[in-house]
Every structure is written in C-alpha cells, then in structure tokens.
JSON list of N, CA and C in Angstrom, two decimals:
[
{"chain": "A", "resi": 1, "resn": "UNK", "atom": "N", "xyz": [0.92, -0.93, -0.14]},
{"chain": "A", "resi": 1, "resn": "UNK", "atom": "CA", "xyz": [-0.18, -0.31, 0.30]},
{"chain": "A", "resi": 1, "resn": "UNK", "atom": "C", "xyz": [0.97, 1.31, 0.02]},
{"chain": "A", "resi": 2, "resn": "UNK", "atom": "N", "xyz": [0.54, 2.12, -0.50]},
{"chain": "A", "resi": 2, "resn": "UNK", "atom": "CA", "xyz": [1.33, 3.63, -0.54]},
{"chain": "A", "resi": 2, "resn": "UNK", "atom": "C", "xyz": [1.19, 4.39, 1.04]},
{"chain": "A", "resi": 3, "resn": "UNK", "atom": "N", "xyz": [2.52, 4.82, 0.67]},
{"chain": "A", "resi": 3, "resn": "UNK", "atom": "CA", "xyz": [2.41, 5.52, 2.28]},
{"chain": "A", "resi": 3, "resn": "UNK", "atom": "C", "xyz": [2.95, 7.17, 1.89]},
{"chain": "A", "resi": 4, "resn": "UNK", "atom": "N", "xyz": [2.50, 8.09, 2.90]},
{"chain": "A", "resi": 4, "resn": "UNK", "atom": "CA", "xyz": [1.82, 9.50, 3.05]},
{"chain": "A", "resi": 4, "resn": "UNK", "atom": "C", "xyz": [2.67, 9.82, 4.02]},
{"chain": "A", "resi": 5, "resn": "UNK", "atom": "N", "xyz": [3.64, 11.10, 3.71]},
{"chain": "A", "resi": 5, "resn": "UNK", "atom": "CA", "xyz": [3.67, 12.08, 4.65]},
{"chain": "A", "resi": 5, "resn": "UNK", "atom": "C", "xyz": [3.07, 12.99, 4.66]},
{"chain": "A", "resi": 6, "resn": "UNK", "atom": "N", "xyz": [2.16, 13.57, 6.33]},
{"chain": "A", "resi": 6, "resn": "UNK", "atom": "CA", "xyz": [1.64, 14.70, 5.80]},
{"chain": "A", "resi": 6, "resn": "UNK", "atom": "C", "xyz": [1.95, 15.90, 7.37]},
{"chain": "A", "resi": 7, "resn": "UNK", "atom": "N", "xyz": [1.66, 17.30, 6.72]},
{"chain": "A", "resi": 7, "resn": "UNK", "atom": "CA", "xyz": [2.41, 17.84, 7.79]},
{"chain": "A", "resi": 7, "resn": "UNK", "atom": "C", "xyz": [0.98, 18.95, 7.91]},
{"chain": "A", "resi": 8, "resn": "UNK", "atom": "N", "xyz": [1.61, 19.02, 9.70]},
{"chain": "A", "resi": 8, "resn": "UNK", "atom": "CA", "xyz": [0.22, 20.40, 9.68]},
{"chain": "A", "resi": 8, "resn": "UNK", "atom": "C", "xyz": [0.96, 21.16, 10.25]},
{"chain": "A", "resi": 9, "resn": "UNK", "atom": "N", "xyz": [1.34, 22.57, 10.30]},
{"chain": "A", "resi": 9, "resn": "UNK", "atom": "CA", "xyz": [1.05, 23.66, 10.40]},
{"chain": "A", "resi": 9, "resn": "UNK", "atom": "C", "xyz": [0.36, 23.98, 11.80]},
{"chain": "A", "resi": 10, "resn": "UNK", "atom": "N", "xyz": [1.57, 25.72, 12.30]},
{"chain": "A", "resi": 10, "resn": "UNK", "atom": "CA", "xyz": [0.45, 25.65, 13.54]},
{"chain": "A", "resi": 10, "resn": "UNK", "atom": "C", "xyz": [0.35, 25.27, 14.71]},
{"chain": "A", "resi": 11, "resn": "UNK", "atom": "N", "xyz": [1.00, 23.98, 15.45]},
{"chain": "A", "resi": 11, "resn": "UNK", "atom": "CA", "xyz": [0.77, 23.52, 16.14]},
{"chain": "A", "resi": 11, "resn": "UNK", "atom": "C", "xyz": [1.33, 24.15, 17.38]},
{"chain": "A", "resi": 12, "resn": "UNK", "atom": "N", "xyz": [2.16, 25.26, 17.69]},
{"chain": "A", "resi": 12, "resn": "UNK", "atom": "CA", "xyz": [3.36, 25.73, 18.41]},
{"chain": "A", "resi": 12, "resn": "UNK", "atom": "C", "xyz": [2.75, 24.60, 20.06]},
{"chain": "A", "resi": 13, "resn": "UNK", "atom": "N", "xyz": [3.55, 24.41, 20.77]},
{"chain": "A", "resi": 13, "resn": "UNK", "atom": "CA", "xyz": [4.00, 24.09, 22.00]},
{"chain": "A", "resi": 13, "resn": "UNK", "atom": "C", "xyz": [3.02, 22.62, 22.09]},
{"chain": "A", "resi": 14, "resn": "UNK", "atom": "N", "xyz": [2.71, 22.48, 21.10]},
{"chain": "A", "resi": 14, "resn": "UNK", "atom": "CA", "xyz": [2.10, 20.75, 21.30]},
{"chain": "A", "resi": 14, "resn": "UNK", "atom": "C", "xyz": [3.38, 19.93, 22.20]},
{"chain": "A", "resi": 15, "resn": "UNK", "atom": "N", "xyz": [2.64, 19.05, 23.27]},
{"chain": "A", "resi": 15, "resn": "UNK", "atom": "CA", "xyz": [3.12, 18.34, 24.06]},
{"chain": "A", "resi": 15, "resn": "UNK", "atom": "C", "xyz": [3.32, 17.01, 23.28]},
{"chain": "A", "resi": 16, "resn": "UNK", "atom": "N", "xyz": [4.10, 16.03, 24.00]},
{"chain": "A", "resi": 16, "resn": "UNK", "atom": "CA", "xyz": [4.01, 14.57, 23.89]},
{"chain": "A", "resi": 16, "resn": "UNK", "atom": "C", "xyz": [2.45, 14.03, 24.23]},
{"chain": "A", "resi": 17, "resn": "UNK", "atom": "N", "xyz": [2.23, 14.40, 25.27]},
{"chain": "A", "resi": 17, "resn": "UNK", "atom": "CA", "xyz": [0.65, 14.25, 25.69]},
{"chain": "A", "resi": 17, "resn": "UNK", "atom": "C", "xyz": [-0.57, 14.12, 24.18]},
{"chain": "A", "resi": 18, "resn": "UNK", "atom": "N", "xyz": [-0.23, 15.58, 23.94]},
{"chain": "A", "resi": 18, "resn": "UNK", "atom": "CA", "xyz": [-1.15, 15.61, 22.65]},
{"chain": "A", "resi": 18, "resn": "UNK", "atom": "C", "xyz": [-0.69, 15.45, 22.00]},
{"chain": "A", "resi": 19, "resn": "UNK", "atom": "N", "xyz": [0.94, 14.85, 21.39]},
{"chain": "A", "resi": 19, "resn": "UNK", "atom": "CA", "xyz": [0.86, 14.61, 20.02]},
{"chain": "A", "resi": 19, "resn": "UNK", "atom": "C", "xyz": [-0.06, 13.18, 20.33]},
{"chain": "A", "resi": 20, "resn": "UNK", "atom": "N", "xyz": [0.01, 12.65, 21.68]},
{"chain": "A", "resi": 20, "resn": "UNK", "atom": "CA", "xyz": [-0.32, 10.94, 21.55]},
{"chain": "A", "resi": 20, "resn": "UNK", "atom": "C", "xyz": [-1.68, 10.91, 21.47]},
{"chain": "A", "resi": 21, "resn": "UNK", "atom": "N", "xyz": [-2.65, 12.30, 22.17]},
{"chain": "A", "resi": 21, "resn": "UNK", "atom": "CA", "xyz": [-4.24, 12.65, 21.77]},
{"chain": "A", "resi": 21, "resn": "UNK", "atom": "C", "xyz": [-4.54, 12.12, 20.23]},
{"chain": "A", "resi": 22, "resn": "UNK", "atom": "N", "xyz": [-3.40, 13.10, 19.42]},
{"chain": "A", "resi": 22, "resn": "UNK", "atom": "CA", "xyz": [-4.33, 13.24, 18.26]},
{"chain": "A", "resi": 22, "resn": "UNK", "atom": "C", "xyz": [-3.68, 12.13, 17.78]},
{"chain": "A", "resi": 23, "resn": "UNK", "atom": "N", "xyz": [-3.11, 11.42, 17.70]},
{"chain": "A", "resi": 23, "resn": "UNK", "atom": "CA", "xyz": [-2.20, 10.14, 17.06]},
{"chain": "A", "resi": 23, "resn": "UNK", "atom": "C", "xyz": [-3.51, 9.00, 17.20]},
{"chain": "A", "resi": 24, "resn": "UNK", "atom": "N", "xyz": [-4.08, 8.45, 18.45]},
{"chain": "A", "resi": 24, "resn": "UNK", "atom": "CA", "xyz": [-5.09, 8.05, 18.98]},
{"chain": "A", "resi": 24, "resn": "UNK", "atom": "C", "xyz": [-6.51, 8.14, 18.42]},
{"chain": "A", "resi": 25, "resn": "UNK", "atom": "N", "xyz": [-6.74, 9.49, 18.37]},
{"chain": "A", "resi": 25, "resn": "UNK", "atom": "CA", "xyz": [-8.07, 9.79, 17.64]},
{"chain": "A", "resi": 25, "resn": "UNK", "atom": "C", "xyz": [-8.00, 9.76, 15.85]},
{"chain": "A", "resi": 26, "resn": "UNK", "atom": "N", "xyz": [-6.41, 9.45, 15.57]},
{"chain": "A", "resi": 26, "resn": "UNK", "atom": "CA", "xyz": [-6.27, 8.71, 13.81]},
{"chain": "A", "resi": 26, "resn": "UNK", "atom": "C", "xyz": [-6.40, 7.33, 14.22]},
{"chain": "A", "resi": 27, "resn": "UNK", "atom": "N", "xyz": [-5.95, 6.85, 14.94]},
{"chain": "A", "resi": 27, "resn": "UNK", "atom": "CA", "xyz": [-6.11, 5.29, 15.23]},
{"chain": "A", "resi": 27, "resn": "UNK", "atom": "C", "xyz": [-7.06, 5.05, 15.23]},
{"chain": "A", "resi": 28, "resn": "UNK", "atom": "N", "xyz": [-8.15, 5.75, 16.20]},
{"chain": "A", "resi": 28, "resn": "UNK", "atom": "CA", "xyz": [-9.34, 4.93, 16.35]},
{"chain": "A", "resi": 28, "resn": "UNK", "atom": "C", "xyz": [-10.53, 5.19, 15.62]},
{"chain": "A", "resi": 29, "resn": "UNK", "atom": "N", "xyz": [-10.15, 5.54, 13.72]},
{"chain": "A", "resi": 29, "resn": "UNK", "atom": "CA", "xyz": [-11.02, 5.59, 13.05]},
{"chain": "A", "resi": 29, "resn": "UNK", "atom": "C", "xyz": [-10.68, 5.43, 11.37]},
{"chain": "A", "resi": 30, "resn": "UNK", "atom": "N", "xyz": [-8.87, 4.88, 11.64]},
{"chain": "A", "resi": 30, "resn": "UNK", "atom": "CA", "xyz": [-8.42, 4.98, 10.55]},
{"chain": "A", "resi": 30, "resn": "UNK", "atom": "C", "xyz": [-8.87, 3.61, 9.42]},
{"chain": "A", "resi": 31, "resn": "UNK", "atom": "N", "xyz": [-9.36, 3.20, 10.56]},
{"chain": "A", "resi": 31, "resn": "UNK", "atom": "CA", "xyz": [-9.56, 1.55, 9.69]},
{"chain": "A", "resi": 31, "resn": "UNK", "atom": "C", "xyz": [-11.11, 1.70, 8.37]},
{"chain": "A", "resi": 32, "resn": "UNK", "atom": "N", "xyz": [-12.10, 3.30, 8.97]},
{"chain": "A", "resi": 32, "resn": "UNK", "atom": "CA", "xyz": [-12.74, 3.19, 8.39]},
{"chain": "A", "resi": 32, "resn": "UNK", "atom": "C", "xyz": [-12.48, 3.95, 7.24]},
{"chain": "A", "resi": 33, "resn": "UNK", "atom": "N", "xyz": [-11.03, 4.19, 6.97]},
{"chain": "A", "resi": 33, "resn": "UNK", "atom": "CA", "xyz": [-10.83, 4.69, 5.31]},
{"chain": "A", "resi": 33, "resn": "UNK", "atom": "C", "xyz": [-9.78, 3.79, 5.37]},
{"chain": "A", "resi": 34, "resn": "UNK", "atom": "N", "xyz": [-9.47, 2.42, 5.35]},
{"chain": "A", "resi": 34, "resn": "UNK", "atom": "CA", "xyz": [-8.32, 1.86, 5.13]},
{"chain": "A", "resi": 34, "resn": "UNK", "atom": "C", "xyz": [-7.33, 2.36, 5.27]},
{"chain": "A", "resi": 35, "resn": "UNK", "atom": "N", "xyz": [-6.79, 2.86, 6.06]},
{"chain": "A", "resi": 35, "resn": "UNK", "atom": "CA", "xyz": [-5.58, 3.93, 6.30]},
{"chain": "A", "resi": 35, "resn": "UNK", "atom": "C", "xyz": [-5.05, 3.11, 7.57]},
{"chain": "A", "resi": 36, "resn": "UNK", "atom": "N", "xyz": [-4.11, 3.05, 8.35]},
{"chain": "A", "resi": 36, "resn": "UNK", "atom": "CA", "xyz": [-2.59, 3.32, 8.77]},
{"chain": "A", "resi": 36, "resn": "UNK", "atom": "C", "xyz": [-1.67, 3.93, 9.56]},
{"chain": "A", "resi": 37, "resn": "UNK", "atom": "N", "xyz": [-1.82, 4.33, 10.33]},
{"chain": "A", "resi": 37, "resn": "UNK", "atom": "CA", "xyz": [-1.22, 5.46, 10.43]},
{"chain": "A", "resi": 37, "resn": "UNK", "atom": "C", "xyz": [0.08, 4.91, 11.43]},
{"chain": "A", "resi": 38, "resn": "UNK", "atom": "N", "xyz": [0.90, 5.03, 11.32]},
{"chain": "A", "resi": 38, "resn": "UNK", "atom": "CA", "xyz": [2.33, 4.09, 11.83]},
{"chain": "A", "resi": 38, "resn": "UNK", "atom": "C", "xyz": [3.01, 4.77, 12.64]},
{"chain": "A", "resi": 39, "resn": "UNK", "atom": "N", "xyz": [3.69, 6.20, 12.83]},
{"chain": "A", "resi": 39, "resn": "UNK", "atom": "CA", "xyz": [4.50, 7.00, 13.58]},
{"chain": "A", "resi": 39, "resn": "UNK", "atom": "C", "xyz": [4.25, 8.21, 13.25]},
{"chain": "A", "resi": 40, "resn": "UNK", "atom": "N", "xyz": [4.37, 9.59, 14.61]},
{"chain": "A", "resi": 40, "resn": "UNK", "atom": "CA", "xyz": [3.84, 10.73, 14.13]},
{"chain": "A", "resi": 40, "resn": "UNK", "atom": "C", "xyz": [4.96, 11.15, 15.43]},
{"chain": "A", "resi": 41, "resn": "UNK", "atom": "N", "xyz": [5.80, 12.63, 14.31]},
{"chain": "A", "resi": 41, "resn": "UNK", "atom": "CA", "xyz": [6.62, 13.34, 15.45]},
{"chain": "A", "resi": 41, "resn": "UNK", "atom": "C", "xyz": [5.96, 14.71, 15.46]},
{"chain": "A", "resi": 42, "resn": "UNK", "atom": "N", "xyz": [6.82, 15.69, 15.68]},
{"chain": "A", "resi": 42, "resn": "UNK", "atom": "CA", "xyz": [6.18, 16.84, 16.46]},
{"chain": "A", "resi": 42, "resn": "UNK", "atom": "C", "xyz": [7.49, 18.13, 16.76]},
{"chain": "A", "resi": 43, "resn": "UNK", "atom": "N", "xyz": [7.65, 19.25, 15.97]},
{"chain": "A", "resi": 43, "resn": "UNK", "atom": "CA", "xyz": [8.75, 19.91, 16.60]},
{"chain": "A", "resi": 43, "resn": "UNK", "atom": "C", "xyz": [7.62, 21.27, 17.26]},
{"chain": "A", "resi": 44, "resn": "UNK", "atom": "N", "xyz": [7.27, 20.96, 18.64]},
{"chain": "A", "resi": 44, "resn": "UNK", "atom": "CA", "xyz": [6.62, 21.93, 19.75]},
{"chain": "A", "resi": 44, "resn": "UNK", "atom": "C", "xyz": [7.07, 23.65, 19.31]},
{"chain": "A", "resi": 45, "resn": "UNK", "atom": "N", "xyz": [8.61, 23.83, 18.69]},
{"chain": "A", "resi": 45, "resn": "UNK", "atom": "CA", "xyz": [8.64, 25.36, 19.13]},
{"chain": "A", "resi": 45, "resn": "UNK", "atom": "C", "xyz": [8.31, 25.59, 17.22]},
{"chain": "A", "resi": 46, "resn": "UNK", "atom": "N", "xyz": [8.12, 24.92, 16.18]},
{"chain": "A", "resi": 46, "resn": "UNK", "atom": "CA", "xyz": [7.94, 25.27, 14.92]},
{"chain": "A", "resi": 46, "resn": "UNK", "atom": "C", "xyz": [6.43, 25.13, 14.83]},
{"chain": "A", "resi": 47, "resn": "UNK", "atom": "N", "xyz": [5.64, 24.57, 15.99]},
{"chain": "A", "resi": 47, "resn": "UNK", "atom": "CA", "xyz": [4.46, 23.79, 15.66]},
{"chain": "A", "resi": 47, "resn": "UNK", "atom": "C", "xyz": [4.06, 23.18, 14.39]},
{"chain": "A", "resi": 48, "resn": "UNK", "atom": "N", "xyz": [5.10, 22.12, 13.62]},
{"chain": "A", "resi": 48, "resn": "UNK", "atom": "CA", "xyz": [5.70, 21.77, 12.75]},
{"chain": "A", "resi": 48, "resn": "UNK", "atom": "C", "xyz": [4.72, 19.80, 13.43]},
{"chain": "A", "resi": 49, "resn": "UNK", "atom": "N", "xyz": [3.65, 19.08, 13.31]},
{"chain": "A", "resi": 49, "resn": "UNK", "atom": "CA", "xyz": [3.27, 18.18, 12.90]},
{"chain": "A", "resi": 49, "resn": "UNK", "atom": "C", "xyz": [3.59, 17.24, 11.93]},
{"chain": "A", "resi": 50, "resn": "UNK", "atom": "N", "xyz": [4.36, 15.83, 11.82]},
{"chain": "A", "resi": 50, "resn": "UNK", "atom": "CA", "xyz": [4.26, 15.52, 10.33]},
{"chain": "A", "resi": 50, "resn": "UNK", "atom": "C", "xyz": [3.60, 13.43, 10.63]},
{"chain": "A", "resi": 51, "resn": "UNK", "atom": "N", "xyz": [3.30, 12.84, 10.79]},
{"chain": "A", "resi": 51, "resn": "UNK", "atom": "CA", "xyz": [2.66, 11.68, 10.65]},
{"chain": "A", "resi": 51, "resn": "UNK", "atom": "C", "xyz": [2.84, 10.98, 9.33]},
{"chain": "A", "resi": 52, "resn": "UNK", "atom": "N", "xyz": [3.23, 10.27, 9.30]},
{"chain": "A", "resi": 52, "resn": "UNK", "atom": "CA", "xyz": [3.57, 8.71, 8.16]},
{"chain": "A", "resi": 52, "resn": "UNK", "atom": "C", "xyz": [2.37, 7.47, 8.12]},
{"chain": "A", "resi": 53, "resn": "UNK", "atom": "N", "xyz": [2.18, 7.57, 7.01]},
{"chain": "A", "resi": 53, "resn": "UNK", "atom": "CA", "xyz": [0.89, 6.68, 7.17]},
{"chain": "A", "resi": 53, "resn": "UNK", "atom": "C", "xyz": [0.77, 5.58, 5.69]},
{"chain": "A", "resi": 54, "resn": "UNK", "atom": "N", "xyz": [0.32, 4.71, 6.41]},
{"chain": "A", "resi": 54, "resn": "UNK", "atom": "CA", "xyz": [0.05, 3.49, 4.86]},
{"chain": "A", "resi": 54, "resn": "UNK", "atom": "C", "xyz": [-1.39, 3.95, 4.28]},
{"chain": "A", "resi": 55, "resn": "UNK", "atom": "N", "xyz": [-1.85, 4.32, 3.03]},
{"chain": "A", "resi": 55, "resn": "UNK", "atom": "CA", "xyz": [-3.45, 5.00, 3.45]},
{"chain": "A", "resi": 55, "resn": "UNK", "atom": "C", "xyz": [-3.43, 4.06, 1.10]},
{"chain": "A", "resi": 56, "resn": "UNK", "atom": "N", "xyz": [-4.63, 4.01, 0.61]},
{"chain": "A", "resi": 56, "resn": "UNK", "atom": "CA", "xyz": [-5.08, 3.89, -0.17]},
{"chain": "A", "resi": 56, "resn": "UNK", "atom": "C", "xyz": [-4.76, 5.26, -1.42]},
{"chain": "A", "resi": 57, "resn": "UNK", "atom": "N", "xyz": [-5.30, 6.60, -0.40]},
{"chain": "A", "resi": 57, "resn": "UNK", "atom": "CA", "xyz": [-4.81, 7.25, -1.07]},
{"chain": "A", "resi": 57, "resn": "UNK", "atom": "C", "xyz": [-4.90, 8.45, -0.54]},
{"chain": "A", "resi": 58, "resn": "UNK", "atom": "N", "xyz": [-4.06, 9.68, -0.72]},
{"chain": "A", "resi": 58, "resn": "UNK", "atom": "CA", "xyz": [-3.45, 11.01, 0.63]},
{"chain": "A", "resi": 58, "resn": "UNK", "atom": "C", "xyz": [-5.10, 11.37, 0.61]},
{"chain": "A", "resi": 59, "resn": "UNK", "atom": "N", "xyz": [-6.63, 11.22, 0.11]},
{"chain": "A", "resi": 59, "resn": "UNK", "atom": "CA", "xyz": [-7.76, 12.04, -0.02]},
{"chain": "A", "resi": 59, "resn": "UNK", "atom": "C", "xyz": [-8.57, 11.11, 1.83]},
{"chain": "A", "resi": 60, "resn": "UNK", "atom": "N", "xyz": [-7.89, 9.98, 1.69]},
{"chain": "A", "resi": 60, "resn": "UNK", "atom": "CA", "xyz": [-8.16, 8.60, 2.95]},
{"chain": "A", "resi": 60, "resn": "UNK", "atom": "C", "xyz": [-7.97, 9.45, 3.85]},
{"chain": "A", "resi": 61, "resn": "UNK", "atom": "N", "xyz": [-6.33, 9.74, 3.72]},
{"chain": "A", "resi": 61, "resn": "UNK", "atom": "CA", "xyz": [-5.43, 10.13, 4.62]},
{"chain": "A", "resi": 61, "resn": "UNK", "atom": "C", "xyz": [-6.14, 11.52, 5.42]},
{"chain": "A", "resi": 62, "resn": "UNK", "atom": "N", "xyz": [-6.74, 12.44, 4.56]},
{"chain": "A", "resi": 62, "resn": "UNK", "atom": "CA", "xyz": [-7.26, 13.57, 5.16]},
{"chain": "A", "resi": 62, "resn": "UNK", "atom": "C", "xyz": [-8.23, 13.67, 5.55]},
{"chain": "A", "resi": 63, "resn": "UNK", "atom": "N", "xyz": [-9.08, 12.57, 4.40]},
{"chain": "A", "resi": 63, "resn": "UNK", "atom": "CA", "xyz": [-10.38, 12.36, 5.40]},
{"chain": "A", "resi": 63, "resn": "UNK", "atom": "C", "xyz": [-9.94, 11.80, 6.88]},
{"chain": "A", "resi": 64, "resn": "UNK", "atom": "N", "xyz": [-9.96, 10.77, 7.14]},
{"chain": "A", "resi": 64, "resn": "UNK", "atom": "CA", "xyz": [-9.22, 10.89, 8.65]},
{"chain": "A", "resi": 64, "resn": "UNK", "atom": "C", "xyz": [-8.77, 11.87, 9.76]},
{"chain": "A", "resi": 65, "resn": "UNK", "atom": "N", "xyz": [-7.58, 12.53, 9.40]},
{"chain": "A", "resi": 65, "resn": "UNK", "atom": "CA", "xyz": [-7.53, 13.43, 10.13]},
{"chain": "A", "resi": 65, "resn": "UNK", "atom": "C", "xyz": [-8.66, 14.64, 10.10]},
{"chain": "A", "resi": 66, "resn": "UNK", "atom": "N", "xyz": [-9.46, 14.66, 8.78]},
{"chain": "A", "resi": 66, "resn": "UNK", "atom": "CA", "xyz": [-10.81, 16.10, 9.02]},
{"chain": "A", "resi": 66, "resn": "UNK", "atom": "C", "xyz": [-11.40, 15.44, 10.24]},
{"chain": "A", "resi": 67, "resn": "UNK", "atom": "N", "xyz": [-12.06, 14.28, 10.09]},
{"chain": "A", "resi": 67, "resn": "UNK", "atom": "CA", "xyz": [-12.91, 13.41, 11.11]},
{"chain": "A", "resi": 67, "resn": "UNK", "atom": "C", "xyz": [-11.88, 13.39, 12.70]},
{"chain": "A", "resi": 68, "resn": "UNK", "atom": "N", "xyz": [-10.90, 12.76, 12.78]},
{"chain": "A", "resi": 68, "resn": "UNK", "atom": "CA", "xyz": [-10.33, 13.24, 14.27]},
{"chain": "A", "resi": 68, "resn": "UNK", "atom": "C", "xyz": [-10.10, 14.97, 14.65]},
{"chain": "A", "resi": 69, "resn": "UNK", "atom": "N", "xyz": [-10.14, 15.90, 14.03]},
{"chain": "A", "resi": 69, "resn": "UNK", "atom": "CA", "xyz": [-10.23, 16.87, 14.19]},
{"chain": "A", "resi": 69, "resn": "UNK", "atom": "C", "xyz": [-8.91, 17.85, 14.02]},
{"chain": "A", "resi": 70, "resn": "UNK", "atom": "N", "xyz": [-8.19, 16.99, 13.36]},
{"chain": "A", "resi": 70, "resn": "UNK", "atom": "CA", "xyz": [-6.89, 18.05, 12.59]},
{"chain": "A", "resi": 70, "resn": "UNK", "atom": "C", "xyz": [-5.90, 17.69, 11.17]},
{"chain": "A", "resi": 71, "resn": "UNK", "atom": "N", "xyz": [-7.04, 18.56, 9.97]},
{"chain": "A", "resi": 71, "resn": "UNK", "atom": "CA", "xyz": [-6.73, 18.63, 9.17]},
{"chain": "A", "resi": 71, "resn": "UNK", "atom": "C", "xyz": [-5.25, 18.75, 8.24]},
{"chain": "A", "resi": 72, "resn": "UNK", "atom": "N", "xyz": [-4.60, 18.11, 8.12]},
{"chain": "A", "resi": 72, "resn": "UNK", "atom": "CA", "xyz": [-3.34, 18.45, 7.58]},
{"chain": "A", "resi": 72, "resn": "UNK", "atom": "C", "xyz": [-3.06, 19.34, 6.20]},
{"chain": "A", "resi": 73, "resn": "UNK", "atom": "N", "xyz": [-2.26, 20.10, 6.59]},
{"chain": "A", "resi": 73, "resn": "UNK", "atom": "CA", "xyz": [-1.72, 21.27, 5.75]},
{"chain": "A", "resi": 73, "resn": "UNK", "atom": "C", "xyz": [-1.36, 20.64, 4.32]},
{"chain": "A", "resi": 74, "resn": "UNK", "atom": "N", "xyz": [-0.59, 19.53, 4.38]},
{"chain": "A", "resi": 74, "resn": "UNK", "atom": "CA", "xyz": [0.12, 19.10, 3.17]},
{"chain": "A", "resi": 74, "resn": "UNK", "atom": "C", "xyz": [0.10, 18.00, 3.65]},
{"chain": "A", "resi": 75, "resn": "UNK", "atom": "N", "xyz": [0.20, 17.05, 2.13]},
{"chain": "A", "resi": 75, "resn": "UNK", "atom": "CA", "xyz": [-0.01, 15.61, 2.63]},
{"chain": "A", "resi": 75, "resn": "UNK", "atom": "C", "xyz": [1.13, 14.91, 0.76]},
{"chain": "A", "resi": 76, "resn": "UNK", "atom": "N", "xyz": [2.04, 14.03, 1.06]},
{"chain": "A", "resi": 76, "resn": "UNK", "atom": "CA", "xyz": [2.92, 14.14, 0.05]},
{"chain": "A", "resi": 76, "resn": "UNK", "atom": "C", "xyz": [3.41, 12.00, 0.48]},
{"chain": "A", "resi": 77, "resn": "UNK", "atom": "N", "xyz": [3.28, 12.13, -1.07]},
{"chain": "A", "resi": 77, "resn": "UNK", "atom": "CA", "xyz": [3.14, 10.69, -1.00]},
{"chain": "A", "resi": 77, "resn": "UNK", "atom": "C", "xyz": [4.73, 10.59, -1.17]},
{"chain": "A", "resi": 78, "resn": "UNK", "atom": "N", "xyz": [4.56, 8.90, -0.54]},
{"chain": "A", "resi": 78, "resn": "UNK", "atom": "CA", "xyz": [6.80, 8.99, -0.48]},
{"chain": "A", "resi": 78, "resn": "UNK", "atom": "C", "xyz": [7.04, 7.36, -1.05]},
{"chain": "A", "resi": 79, "resn": "UNK", "atom": "N", "xyz": [6.75, 7.92, -2.01]},
{"chain": "A", "resi": 79, "resn": "UNK", "atom": "CA", "xyz": [7.22, 6.56, -3.59]},
{"chain": "A", "resi": 79, "resn": "UNK", "atom": "C", "xyz": [8.35, 5.32, -3.12]},
{"chain": "A", "resi": 80, "resn": "UNK", "atom": "N", "xyz": [9.44, 6.56, -2.61]},
{"chain": "A", "resi": 80, "resn": "UNK", "atom": "CA", "xyz": [10.43, 5.27, -2.30]},
{"chain": "A", "resi": 80, "resn": "UNK", "atom": "C", "xyz": [11.51, 5.80, -1.26]},
{"chain": "A", "resi": 81, "resn": "UNK", "atom": "N", "xyz": [11.64, 4.43, -0.06]},
{"chain": "A", "resi": 81, "resn": "UNK", "atom": "CA", "xyz": [12.36, 4.97, 1.19]},
{"chain": "A", "resi": 81, "resn": "UNK", "atom": "C", "xyz": [13.50, 3.68, 1.48]},
{"chain": "A", "resi": 82, "resn": "UNK", "atom": "N", "xyz": [14.29, 3.71, 1.86]},
{"chain": "A", "resi": 82, "resn": "UNK", "atom": "CA", "xyz": [15.69, 3.39, 2.61]},
{"chain": "A", "resi": 82, "resn": "UNK", "atom": "C", "xyz": [15.45, 2.64, 4.16]},
{"chain": "A", "resi": 83, "resn": "UNK", "atom": "N", "xyz": [15.84, 2.17, 4.70]},
{"chain": "A", "resi": 83, "resn": "UNK", "atom": "CA", "xyz": [16.16, 1.75, 6.06]},
{"chain": "A", "resi": 83, "resn": "UNK", "atom": "C", "xyz": [17.32, 1.25, 6.70]}
]
C-alpha cells in the first residue's frame, strides 16, 4: 500500500501527551478509510507535526485527519524509502 507523509502547521507548544492524543484519535477511526498511521513526530517550537501512514490515497488520509479534528496542511506521497 502507498505511504504518505502529512504535515500540520500551527501547533506551537504541542506536548507529547497532545501528540499522543491526536495520534490515538486517528488510530480510532483509520480503519474506516483503510488507512494505517504508523508514526507521528512533532517540533513544538515551530509547531510542525509530521505523520507517516499507509493508505489507498492522500484523500483517505485527509478524511481521517479531518474527522479526528486536525486537518493536514500538506500530504505528500512517499514512493521511495530506504532503511
């Protein structure tokens, strides 16, 4: 399944607990759109949050984020990665 990295701006001061709550909100409804959120990262100083997911489309990722209450500002396909 394709991977996507989405970016949220304007979340200055986000705490680990808040990031965990937002991630859990996505996880609670991700199956409805056949999405799986793998991991989330945040930079509290800049207010930027990043989420990595597997999903059928960027639109499916956005639908989950919108329903969870934190629409993504950007969603990028990740067609190539190395470990």
